[in-house]
Amino acid sequence: MIRLPAEPSRYRVAVWRELRRIGALSLGQGVWAVPDVPVFADGTARALDLTERSGGQAVTLNASGRGPEDAARFRAMFTAARSADWTEFLADCGKFEEELAKEIRIAKFTLAELEEEEQSLERLRRWHRDLTARDVFGAPEAAEAGERLRQCAAACEDYAERVFAALHQVPEEGR
């Protein structure tokens, strides 16, 4: 549970961003929850440090539900949040594949464009790794996301081969 000063708002935003970044589930105003597993420890510590440095107050609790239905409800809520993250990831995979298809369609086979696409693929890989670490209960979209990332990597490899083929073409008069 976190209480922060109203002003300046940058403190609330910084704590909120850190908690969102680690995948914490907002249960209500100033109340956040994560499963009690090591993957969340560093991010939780950073959020608590930010809270303290901003003059706010935090209370951390180890909580369990009153009954099995409460634990199941938390698990469902947390998994639904991860499902939303995976859905966003899948949409970005689609955008990545569309971008590569466009570059192929217009025959934009440059090293600069290849580097930009490889950076986009690396961003997808980092995002996938982070989501996998936070998805402690196994959202159903995770398997599809892994496959889509493999497809994105293969599409990027295909694009790279096209770029290198275009760059190594010998002009007609040079033959």
XYZ file of N, CA, C and O in Angstrom:
700
model
N 0.865 -1.158 0.000
C 0.000 0.000 0.000
C 0.906 1.213 0.000
O 1.837 1.294 0.802
N 0.617 2.141 -0.904
C 1.489 3.296 -1.090
C 0.674 4.572 -0.986
O -0.400 4.694 -1.582
N 1.218 5.509 -0.235
C 0.627 6.842 -0.131
C 1.719 7.835 -0.492
O 2.803 7.819 0.099
N 1.422 8.687 -1.477
C 2.401 9.659 -1.964
C 1.840 11.063 -1.847
O 0.620 11.262 -1.910
N 2.739 12.063 -1.718
C 2.256 13.443 -1.691
C 1.558 13.788 -3.011
O 1.920 13.257 -4.070
N 0.579 14.683 -2.940
C -0.167 15.075 -4.134
C 0.724 15.813 -5.136
O 0.562 15.670 -6.340
N 1.628 16.592 -4.653
C 2.514 17.372 -5.526
C 3.956 17.164 -5.093
O 4.218 17.000 -3.902
N 4.875 17.175 -5.970
C 4.685 17.200 -7.416
C 4.246 15.828 -7.922
O 4.591 14.794 -7.354
N 3.521 15.833 -9.007
C 2.935 14.596 -9.533
C 3.987 13.637 -10.087
O 3.725 12.449 -10.220
N 5.198 14.131 -10.361
C 6.220 13.251 -10.943
C 6.546 12.074 -10.029
O 6.927 11.010 -10.491
N 6.371 12.253 -8.704
C 6.636 11.141 -7.782
C 5.607 10.023 -7.970
O 5.956 8.848 -8.022
N 4.336 10.423 -8.043
C 3.287 9.416 -8.248
C 3.502 8.696 -9.578
O 3.375 7.479 -9.658
N 3.846 9.473 -10.602
C 4.064 8.892 -11.927
C 5.247 7.927 -11.907
O 5.179 6.835 -12.483
N 6.335 8.297 -11.248
C 7.528 7.437 -11.195
C 7.217 6.118 -10.494
O 7.610 5.039 -10.973
N 6.511 6.168 -9.390
C 6.161 4.943 -8.653
C 5.184 4.114 -9.484
O 5.340 2.894 -9.622
N 4.182 4.771 -10.062
C 3.208 4.067 -10.890
C 3.901 3.363 -12.050
O 3.620 2.195 -12.318
N 4.822 4.060 -12.717
C 5.534 3.444 -13.851
C 6.342 2.232 -13.420
O 6.379 1.218 -14.120
N 7.012 2.338 -12.286
C 7.820 1.202 -11.817
C 6.934 0.002 -11.504
O 7.240 -1.122 -11.875
N 5.823 0.249 -10.844
C 4.919 -0.855 -10.514
C 4.305 -1.466 -11.779
O 4.197 -2.691 -11.896
N 3.944 -0.650 -12.744
C 3.412 -1.160 -14.009
C 4.491 -1.936 -14.769
O 4.221 -2.954 -15.370
N 5.726 -1.423 -14.732
C 6.826 -2.059 -15.449
C 7.065 -3.482 -14.938
O 7.354 -4.381 -15.720
N 6.944 -3.687 -13.647
C 7.180 -5.030 -13.109
C 5.951 -5.923 -13.221
O 6.029 -7.124 -12.958
N 4.814 -5.342 -13.604
C 3.606 -6.147 -13.761
C 2.738 -6.221 -12.526
O 1.894 -7.117 -12.420
N 2.913 -5.279 -11.597
C 2.078 -5.283 -10.394
C 0.621 -5.034 -10.778
O 0.323 -4.335 -11.743
N -0.266 -5.600 -10.028
C -1.698 -5.482 -10.260
C -2.257 -4.426 -9.317
O -2.094 -4.516 -8.102
N -2.895 -3.405 -9.888
C -3.513 -2.362 -9.068
C -4.844 -2.889 -8.545
O -5.740 -3.229 -9.320
N -4.976 -2.938 -7.216
C -6.207 -3.433 -6.594
C -7.132 -2.300 -6.176
O -8.277 -2.529 -5.817
N -6.612 -1.110 -6.186
C -7.376 0.068 -5.784
C -6.401 1.211 -5.598
O -5.184 1.041 -5.785
N -6.899 2.358 -5.230
C -6.040 3.523 -5.085
C -4.912 3.249 -4.084
O -5.136 3.040 -2.901
N -3.693 3.218 -4.612
C -2.517 3.031 -3.775
C -2.272 1.611 -3.289
O -1.367 1.385 -2.493
N -3.068 0.657 -3.759
C -2.911 -0.734 -3.329
C -2.508 -1.571 -4.542
O -3.241 -1.646 -5.528
N -1.334 -2.180 -4.433
C -0.758 -2.962 -5.522
C -0.421 -4.351 -5.018
O -0.080 -4.512 -3.844
N -0.476 -5.331 -5.919
C -0.178 -6.707 -5.509
C 0.616 -7.425 -6.596
O 0.409 -7.186 -7.792
N 1.529 -8.271 -6.142
C 2.253 -9.193 -7.014
C 2.341 -10.526 -6.283
O 2.309 -10.570 -5.053
N 2.449 -11.605 -7.032
C 2.675 -12.893 -6.370
C 4.009 -12.860 -5.614
O 4.937 -12.155 -6.003
N 4.079 -13.610 -4.569
C 5.286 -13.629 -3.730
C 6.308 -14.600 -4.326
O 6.507 -15.701 -3.824
N 6.935 -14.135 -5.425
C 7.985 -14.906 -6.086
C 9.158 -13.963 -6.352
O 8.986 -12.745 -6.472
N 10.370 -14.489 -6.445
C 11.573 -13.648 -6.549
C 11.608 -12.685 -7.728
O 12.228 -11.623 -7.629
N 10.945 -13.009 -8.836
C 11.032 -12.148 -10.008
C 10.544 -10.724 -9.727
O 10.961 -9.785 -10.386
N 9.708 -10.543 -8.731
C 9.156 -9.223 -8.427
C 9.928 -8.467 -7.345
O 9.657 -7.300 -7.096
N 10.875 -9.107 -6.708
C 11.545 -8.514 -5.547
C 12.282 -7.216 -5.873
O 12.120 -6.212 -5.168
N 13.098 -7.201 -6.927
C 13.870 -5.994 -7.246
C 12.973 -4.828 -7.618
O 13.185 -3.702 -7.177
N 11.970 -5.076 -8.446
C 11.059 -4.010 -8.855
C 10.262 -3.467 -7.685
O 10.049 -2.256 -7.572
N 9.840 -4.358 -6.807
C 9.120 -3.910 -5.612
C 10.022 -3.048 -4.744
O 9.604 -1.991 -4.251
N 11.263 -3.459 -4.584
C 12.229 -2.665 -3.793
C 12.440 -1.290 -4.425
O 12.520 -0.284 -3.709
N 12.523 -1.228 -5.761
C 12.694 0.067 -6.435
C 11.482 0.958 -6.194
O 11.618 2.151 -5.940
N 10.279 0.405 -6.282
C 9.062 1.189 -6.048
C 9.014 1.689 -4.607
O 8.646 2.848 -4.358
N 9.414 0.853 -3.663
C 9.434 1.281 -2.255
C 10.471 2.366 -2.035
O 10.224 3.333 -1.297
N 11.625 2.245 -2.681
C 12.667 3.267 -2.580
C 12.189 4.591 -3.164
O 12.388 5.655 -2.566
N 11.561 4.551 -4.327
C 11.019 5.767 -4.941
C 9.977 6.411 -4.030
O 9.929 7.640 -3.896
N 9.148 5.580 -3.412
C 8.116 6.091 -2.493
C 8.760 6.809 -1.328
O 8.372 7.934 -0.976
N 9.749 6.183 -0.730
C 10.431 6.771 0.422
C 11.140 8.074 0.043
O 11.039 9.074 0.754
N 11.848 8.074 -1.091
C 12.583 9.273 -1.514
C 11.658 10.440 -1.849
O 12.069 11.589 -1.794
N 10.408 10.134 -2.204
C 9.470 11.190 -2.546
C 8.723 11.719 -1.327
O 7.868 12.587 -1.454
N 9.036 11.186 -0.156
C 8.346 11.626 1.058
C 7.042 10.894 1.296
O 6.240 11.292 2.139
N 6.830 9.812 0.559
C 5.613 9.034 0.726
C 5.780 7.957 1.774
O 6.824 7.845 2.428
N 4.750 7.177 1.924
C 4.761 6.079 2.886
C 4.315 4.793 2.190
O 3.445 4.821 1.327
N 4.917 3.701 2.594
C 4.540 2.409 2.035
C 4.429 1.390 3.158
O 5.183 1.432 4.131
N 3.496 0.522 3.018
C 3.332 -0.616 3.921
C 3.300 -1.852 3.039
O 2.499 -1.935 2.107
N 4.200 -2.778 3.303
C 4.203 -4.023 2.535
C 3.638 -5.136 3.407
O 3.938 -5.203 4.602
N 2.850 -5.953 2.791
C 2.203 -7.048 3.507
C 2.347 -8.336 2.711
O 2.325 -8.319 1.484
N 2.467 -9.429 3.406
C 2.309 -10.741 2.798
C 0.873 -11.126 3.082
O 0.477 -11.222 4.246
N 0.106 -11.285 2.033
C -1.318 -11.529 2.227
C -1.727 -12.821 1.541
O -1.128 -13.244 0.562
N -2.749 -13.400 2.091
C -3.386 -14.535 1.438
C -4.883 -14.332 1.592
O -5.338 -13.633 2.492
N -5.625 -14.936 0.720
C -7.069 -14.784 0.792
C -7.652 -15.519 1.984
O -6.995 -16.361 2.598
N -8.867 -15.194 2.285
C -9.544 -15.869 3.399
C -9.873 -17.310 3.055
O -10.058 -18.138 3.931
N -9.938 -17.562 1.764
C -10.250 -18.926 1.335
C -9.702 -19.175 -0.051
O -9.172 -18.268 -0.698
N -9.847 -20.395 -0.525
C -9.307 -20.742 -1.841
C -9.886 -19.893 -2.976
O -9.212 -19.617 -3.954
N -11.138 -19.474 -2.818
C -11.745 -18.661 -3.875
C -11.048 -17.310 -4.022
O -10.939 -16.766 -5.116
N -10.526 -16.761 -2.907
C -9.794 -15.489 -2.986
C -8.466 -15.666 -3.727
O -8.097 -14.829 -4.549
N -7.769 -16.748 -3.428
C -6.512 -17.022 -4.137
C -6.788 -17.241 -5.621
O -6.051 -16.735 -6.480
N -7.846 -17.951 -5.939
C -8.210 -18.195 -7.339
C -8.587 -16.887 -8.029
O -8.221 -16.657 -9.188
N -9.285 -16.011 -7.324
C -9.682 -14.720 -7.887
C -8.451 -13.862 -8.170
O -8.343 -13.247 -9.220
N -7.492 -13.832 -7.235
C -6.262 -13.054 -7.471
C -5.499 -13.624 -8.659
O -5.041 -12.887 -9.529
N -5.400 -14.936 -8.687
C -4.690 -15.587 -9.797
C -5.351 -15.237 -11.131
O -4.684 -14.929 -12.112
N -6.674 -15.253 -11.178
C -7.407 -14.911 -12.399
C -7.190 -13.448 -12.788
O -6.994 -13.134 -13.969
N -7.205 -12.560 -11.807
C -6.986 -11.136 -12.084
C -5.567 -10.902 -12.608
O -5.359 -10.155 -13.564
N -4.612 -11.534 -11.975
C -3.216 -11.363 -12.376
C -3.001 -11.945 -13.773
O -2.338 -11.328 -14.623
N -3.578 -13.100 -14.032
C -3.438 -13.731 -15.343
C -4.143 -12.900 -16.416
O -3.640 -12.781 -17.541
N -5.277 -12.297 -16.092
C -5.974 -11.426 -17.052
C -5.101 -10.230 -17.417
O -5.051 -9.819 -18.584
N -4.385 -9.688 -16.439
C -3.467 -8.575 -16.726
C -2.338 -9.027 -17.643
O -1.939 -8.311 -18.567
N -1.808 -10.226 -17.412
C -0.756 -10.746 -18.293
C -1.316 -11.038 -19.687
O -0.653 -10.819 -20.691
N -2.549 -11.527 -19.747
C -3.180 -11.768 -21.051
C -3.274 -10.469 -21.846
O -3.023 -10.459 -23.058
N -3.619 -9.380 -21.169
C -3.674 -8.076 -21.850
C -2.285 -7.681 -22.348
O -2.143 -7.159 -23.462
N -1.251 -7.939 -21.540
C 0.127 -7.651 -21.974
C 0.491 -8.476 -23.202
O 1.083 -7.960 -24.154
N 0.158 -9.776 -23.181
C 0.468 -10.639 -24.313
C -0.285 -10.203 -25.559
O 0.255 -10.263 -26.682
N -1.526 -9.776 -25.399
C -2.320 -9.308 -26.542
C -1.657 -8.092 -27.186
O -1.578 -7.994 -28.416
N -1.165 -7.194 -26.367
C -0.449 -6.023 -26.887
C 0.836 -6.459 -27.593
O 1.186 -5.943 -28.661
N 1.544 -7.408 -27.009
C 2.758 -7.932 -27.632
C 2.444 -8.534 -28.998
O 3.146 -8.283 -29.981
N 1.393 -9.336 -29.081
C 1.009 -9.962 -30.348
C 0.665 -8.907 -31.397
O 1.010 -9.060 -32.577
N 0.010 -7.839 -30.971
C -0.304 -6.756 -31.911
C 0.979 -6.116 -32.438
O 1.087 -5.814 -33.633
N 1.965 -5.929 -31.574
C 3.242 -5.360 -32.018
C 3.986 -6.310 -32.946
O 4.679 -5.861 -33.867
N 3.869 -7.608 -32.727
C 4.454 -8.576 -33.661
C 3.827 -8.391 -35.042
O 4.532 -8.402 -36.061
N 2.521 -8.210 -35.076
C 1.834 -7.980 -36.344
C 2.324 -6.710 -37.030
O 2.551 -6.697 -38.248
N 2.511 -5.656 -36.256
C 3.024 -4.402 -36.826
C 4.436 -4.592 -37.376
O 4.778 -4.053 -38.429
N 5.252 -5.359 -36.659
C 6.615 -5.627 -37.107
C 6.596 -6.369 -38.443
O 7.299 -6.006 -39.386
N 5.772 -7.399 -38.528
C 5.679 -8.178 -39.761
C 5.136 -7.331 -40.914
O 5.609 -7.439 -42.049
N 4.176 -6.463 -40.627
C 3.642 -5.564 -41.654
C 4.722 -4.603 -42.149
O 4.804 -4.324 -43.355
N 5.532 -4.098 -41.238
C 6.613 -3.187 -41.615
C 7.616 -3.886 -42.519
O 8.049 -3.328 -43.532
N 7.999 -5.107 -42.172
C 8.919 -5.858 -43.023
C 8.305 -6.119 -44.404
O 8.991 -5.971 -45.426
N 7.049 -6.477 -44.449
C 6.372 -6.729 -45.727
C 6.357 -5.460 -46.583
O 6.562 -5.528 -47.804
N 6.133 -4.317 -45.951
C 6.141 -3.052 -46.688
C 7.524 -2.770 -47.273
O 7.649 -2.386 -48.435
N 8.569 -2.982 -46.464
C 9.936 -2.724 -46.949
C 10.280 -3.647 -48.117
O 10.945 -3.229 -49.067
N 9.808 -4.876 -48.059
C 10.040 -5.813 -49.162
C 9.243 -5.372 -50.395
O 9.766 -5.365 -51.517
N 7.998 -4.983 -50.175
C 7.137 -4.558 -51.277
C 7.732 -3.363 -52.026
O 7.707 -3.320 -53.253
N 8.304 -2.403 -51.283
C 8.876 -1.210 -51.937
C 10.361 -1.383 -52.240
O 11.018 -0.461 -52.695
N 10.877 -2.579 -51.962
C 12.287 -2.917 -52.232
C 13.251 -1.961 -51.548
O 14.226 -1.512 -52.152
N 12.979 -1.668 -50.294
C 13.884 -0.816 -49.520
C 14.885 -1.728 -48.806
O 14.690 -2.121 -47.665
N 15.946 -2.045 -49.504
C 16.934 -2.995 -49.019
C 18.229 -2.258 -48.684
O 19.214 -2.341 -49.429
N 18.209 -1.543 -47.560
C 19.390 -0.785 -47.133
C 19.861 -1.299 -45.772
O 19.065 -1.836 -44.986
N 21.140 -1.102 -45.512
C 21.684 -1.504 -44.204
C 21.042 -0.712 -43.075
O 20.796 -1.253 -41.996
N 20.772 0.572 -43.323
C 20.147 1.404 -42.284
C 18.769 0.863 -41.919
O 18.419 0.776 -40.728
N 18.002 0.482 -42.923
C 16.672 -0.067 -42.655
C 16.778 -1.418 -41.954
O 16.022 -1.707 -41.026
N 17.719 -2.240 -42.377
C 17.928 -3.536 -41.731
C 18.283 -3.341 -40.261
O 17.745 -4.027 -39.382
N 19.158 -2.402 -39.986
C 19.538 -2.146 -38.591
C 18.335 -1.704 -37.770
O 18.143 -2.157 -36.632
N 17.496 -0.862 -38.346
C 16.294 -0.409 -37.645
C 15.362 -1.588 -37.353
O 14.823 -1.702 -36.243
N 15.195 -2.463 -38.325
C 14.316 -3.629 -38.126
C 14.907 -4.602 -37.107
O 14.177 -5.174 -36.300
N 16.222 -4.768 -37.121
C 16.857 -5.641 -36.128
C 16.705 -5.070 -34.722
O 16.514 -5.817 -33.753
N 16.757 -3.751 -34.587
C 16.531 -3.128 -33.281
C 15.095 -3.357 -32.817
O 14.852 -3.611 -31.633
N 14.158 -3.274 -33.748
C 12.760 -3.546 -33.401
C 12.576 -4.993 -32.949
O 11.847 -5.267 -31.996
N 13.258 -5.914 -33.627
C 13.190 -7.320 -33.229
C 13.793 -7.518 -31.839
O 13.229 -8.254 -31.020
N 14.901 -6.862 -31.560
C 15.513 -6.966 -30.219
C 14.574 -6.435 -29.145
O 14.489 -6.990 -28.049
N 13.857 -5.349 -29.453
C 12.878 -4.803 -28.505
C 11.788 -5.839 -28.248
O 11.400 -6.070 -27.098
N 11.319 -6.513 -29.294
C 10.321 -7.571 -29.116
C 10.879 -8.711 -28.267
O 10.179 -9.245 -27.400
N 12.138 -9.080 -28.502
C 12.748 -10.160 -27.710
C 12.841 -9.781 -26.226
O 12.558 -10.613 -25.351
N 13.268 -8.554 -25.942
C 13.350 -8.104 -24.539
C 11.977 -8.103 -23.891
O 11.801 -8.539 -22.752
N 10.994 -7.595 -24.617
C 9.633 -7.532 -24.117
C 9.114 -8.939 -23.840
O 8.515 -9.190 -22.788
N 9.359 -9.863 -24.757
C 8.924 -11.248 -24.570
C 9.574 -11.849 -23.315
O 8.913 -12.520 -22.522
N 10.872 -11.603 -23.166
C 11.593 -12.118 -21.993
C 10.990 -11.549 -20.704
O 10.749 -12.285 -19.739
N 10.715 -10.247 -20.670
C 10.132 -9.612 -19.484
C 8.735 -10.153 -19.194
O 8.407 -10.444 -18.036
N 7.920 -10.275 -20.235
C 6.566 -10.805 -20.028
C 6.602 -12.252 -19.549
O 5.828 -12.636 -18.669
N 7.499 -13.034 -20.105
C 7.624 -14.436 -19.683
C 7.992 -14.518 -18.205
O 7.439 -15.348 -17.463
N 8.888 -13.656 -17.765
C 9.302 -13.664 -16.361
C 8.139 -13.294 -15.433
O 7.992 -13.867 -14.351
N 7.294 -12.347 -15.855
C 6.181 -11.892 -15.006
C 4.973 -12.812 -15.058
O 4.113 -12.758 -14.181
N 4.871 -13.615 -16.101
C 3.687 -14.446 -16.302
C 3.787 -15.717 -15.464
O 3.883 -16.823 -15.993
N 3.743 -15.551 -14.162
C 4.012 -16.672 -13.255
C 2.905 -17.731 -13.252
O 3.154 -18.873 -12.861
N 1.698 -17.371 -13.683
C 0.610 -18.349 -13.681
C 0.335 -18.919 -15.071
O -0.505 -19.791 -15.217
N 1.015 -18.424 -16.086
C 0.885 -18.971 -17.434
C -0.373 -18.559 -18.177
O -1.296 -19.366 -18.315
N -0.400 -17.328 -18.650
C -1.537 -16.862 -19.449
C -1.618 -17.671 -20.745
O -0.596 -18.077 -21.306
N -2.829 -17.920 -21.227
C -2.988 -18.767 -22.410
C -2.327 -18.211 -23.677
O -1.959 -18.973 -24.560
N -2.129 -16.904 -23.769
C -1.545 -16.290 -24.964
C -0.034 -16.470 -25.053
O 0.571 -16.188 -26.092
N 0.598 -16.929 -23.993
C 2.060 -17.025 -23.953
C 2.624 -17.936 -25.042
O 3.624 -17.599 -25.685
N 2.009 -19.062 -25.277
C 2.519 -19.994 -26.292
C 2.434 -19.375 -27.677
O 3.391 -19.455 -28.466
N 1.316 -18.733 -27.987
C 1.173 -18.068 -29.283
C 2.211 -16.952 -29.430
O 2.786 -16.771 -30.508
N 2.468 -16.246 -28.345
C 3.450 -15.156 -28.392
C 4.845 -15.689 -28.706
O 5.589 -15.072 -29.472
N 5.204 -16.812 -28.127
C 6.506 -17.408 -28.417
C 6.625 -17.791 -29.886
O 7.656 -17.555 -30.515
N 5.565 -18.362 -30.423
C 5.566 -18.736 -31.838
C 5.627 -17.497 -32.731
O 6.357 -17.471 -33.716
N 4.871 -16.478 -32.391
C 4.897 -15.244 -33.199
C 6.268 -14.591 -33.156
O 6.734 -14.056 -34.160
N 6.941 -14.628 -32.017
C 8.294 -14.071 -31.947
C 9.223 -14.852 -32.865
O 10.050 -14.257 -33.572
N 9.102 -16.170 -32.906
C 9.907 -16.985 -33.822
C 9.618 -16.609 -35.279
O 10.534 -16.517 -36.103
N 8.356 -16.364 -35.594
C 7.987 -15.954 -36.948
C 8.582 -14.586 -37.289
O 9.045 -14.370 -38.414
N 8.572 -13.679 -36.321
C 9.166 -12.354 -36.538
C 10.662 -12.481 -36.797
O 11.207 -11.807 -37.679
N 11.328 -13.336 -36.046
C 12.766 -13.539 -36.238
C 13.045 -14.121 -37.618
O 13.984 -13.693 -38.303
N 12.229 -15.068 -38.044
C 12.410 -15.661 -39.371
C 12.155 -14.629 -40.465
O 12.889 -14.573 -41.461
N 11.146 -13.795 -40.292
C 10.855 -12.754 -41.279
C 11.992 -11.737 -41.343
O 12.364 -11.282 -42.433
N 12.564 -11.423 -40.217
C 13.690 -10.483 -40.188
C 14.914 -11.103 -40.862
O 15.648 -10.420 -41.600
N 15.122 -12.383 -40.644
C 16.239 -13.081 -41.292
C 16.053 -13.094 -42.807
O 17.007 -12.868 -43.566
N 14.829 -13.322 -43.244
C 14.529 -13.281 -44.676
C 14.814 -11.889 -45.235
O 15.417 -11.750 -46.307
N 14.390 -10.871 -44.517
C 14.642 -9.494 -44.959
C 16.147 -9.224 -45.023
O 16.634 -8.621 -45.986
N 16.893 -9.684 -44.027
C 18.346 -9.489 -44.014
C 18.990 -10.131 -45.244
O 19.864 -9.528 -45.880
N 18.550 -11.328 -45.585
C 19.088 -12.001 -46.769
C 18.793 -11.201 -48.035
O 19.646 -11.080 -48.917
N 17.606 -10.619 -48.110
C 17.239 -9.797 -49.272
C 18.111 -8.537 -49.337
O 18.517 -8.123 -50.418
N 18.360 -7.930 -48.165
C 19.209 -6.735 -48.129
C 20.604 -7.083 -48.619
O 21.164 -6.387 -49.488
N 21.183 -8.149 -48.108
C 22.542 -8.516 -48.517
C 22.596 -8.909 -49.988
O 23.561 -8.574 -50.683
N 21.578 -9.572 -50.486
C 21.542 -9.912 -51.910
C 21.499 -8.645 -52.762
O 22.211 -8.535 -53.765
N 20.691 -7.673 -52.350
C 20.590 -6.414 -53.099
C 21.899 -5.633 -53.040
O 22.321 -5.033 -54.041
N 22.554 -5.655 -51.910
C 23.803 -4.901 -51.764
C 24.963 -5.525 -52.526
O 25.921 -4.839 -52.871
N 24.877 -6.813 -52.787
C 25.969 -7.501 -53.463
C 25.733 -7.727 -54.958
O 26.518 -8.408 -55.603
N 24.667 -7.154 -55.471
C 24.400 -7.276 -56.906
C 25.479 -6.509 -57.674
O 25.818 -5.386 -57.323
N 25.963 -7.109 -58.728
C 26.942 -6.453 -59.592
C 26.175 -5.729 -60.690
O 25.312 -6.334 -61.352
N 26.448 -4.415 -60.898
C 25.741 -3.689 -61.953
C 25.981 -4.328 -63.310
O 27.017 -4.941 -63.553
N 25.015 -4.193 -64.226
C 25.087 -4.797 -65.553
C 26.376 -4.455 -66.290
O 27.033 -5.302 -66.855
N 26.781 -3.161 -66.278
C 27.972 -2.766 -67.027
C 29.252 -3.280 -66.397
O 30.288 -3.328 -67.033
N 29.231 -3.719 -65.140
C 30.419 -4.224 -64.461
C 30.650 -5.711 -64.693
O 31.644 -6.257 -64.251
N 29.763 -6.369 -65.361
C 29.872 -7.822 -65.565
C 30.763 -8.178 -66.710
O 31.003 -7.606 -67.663
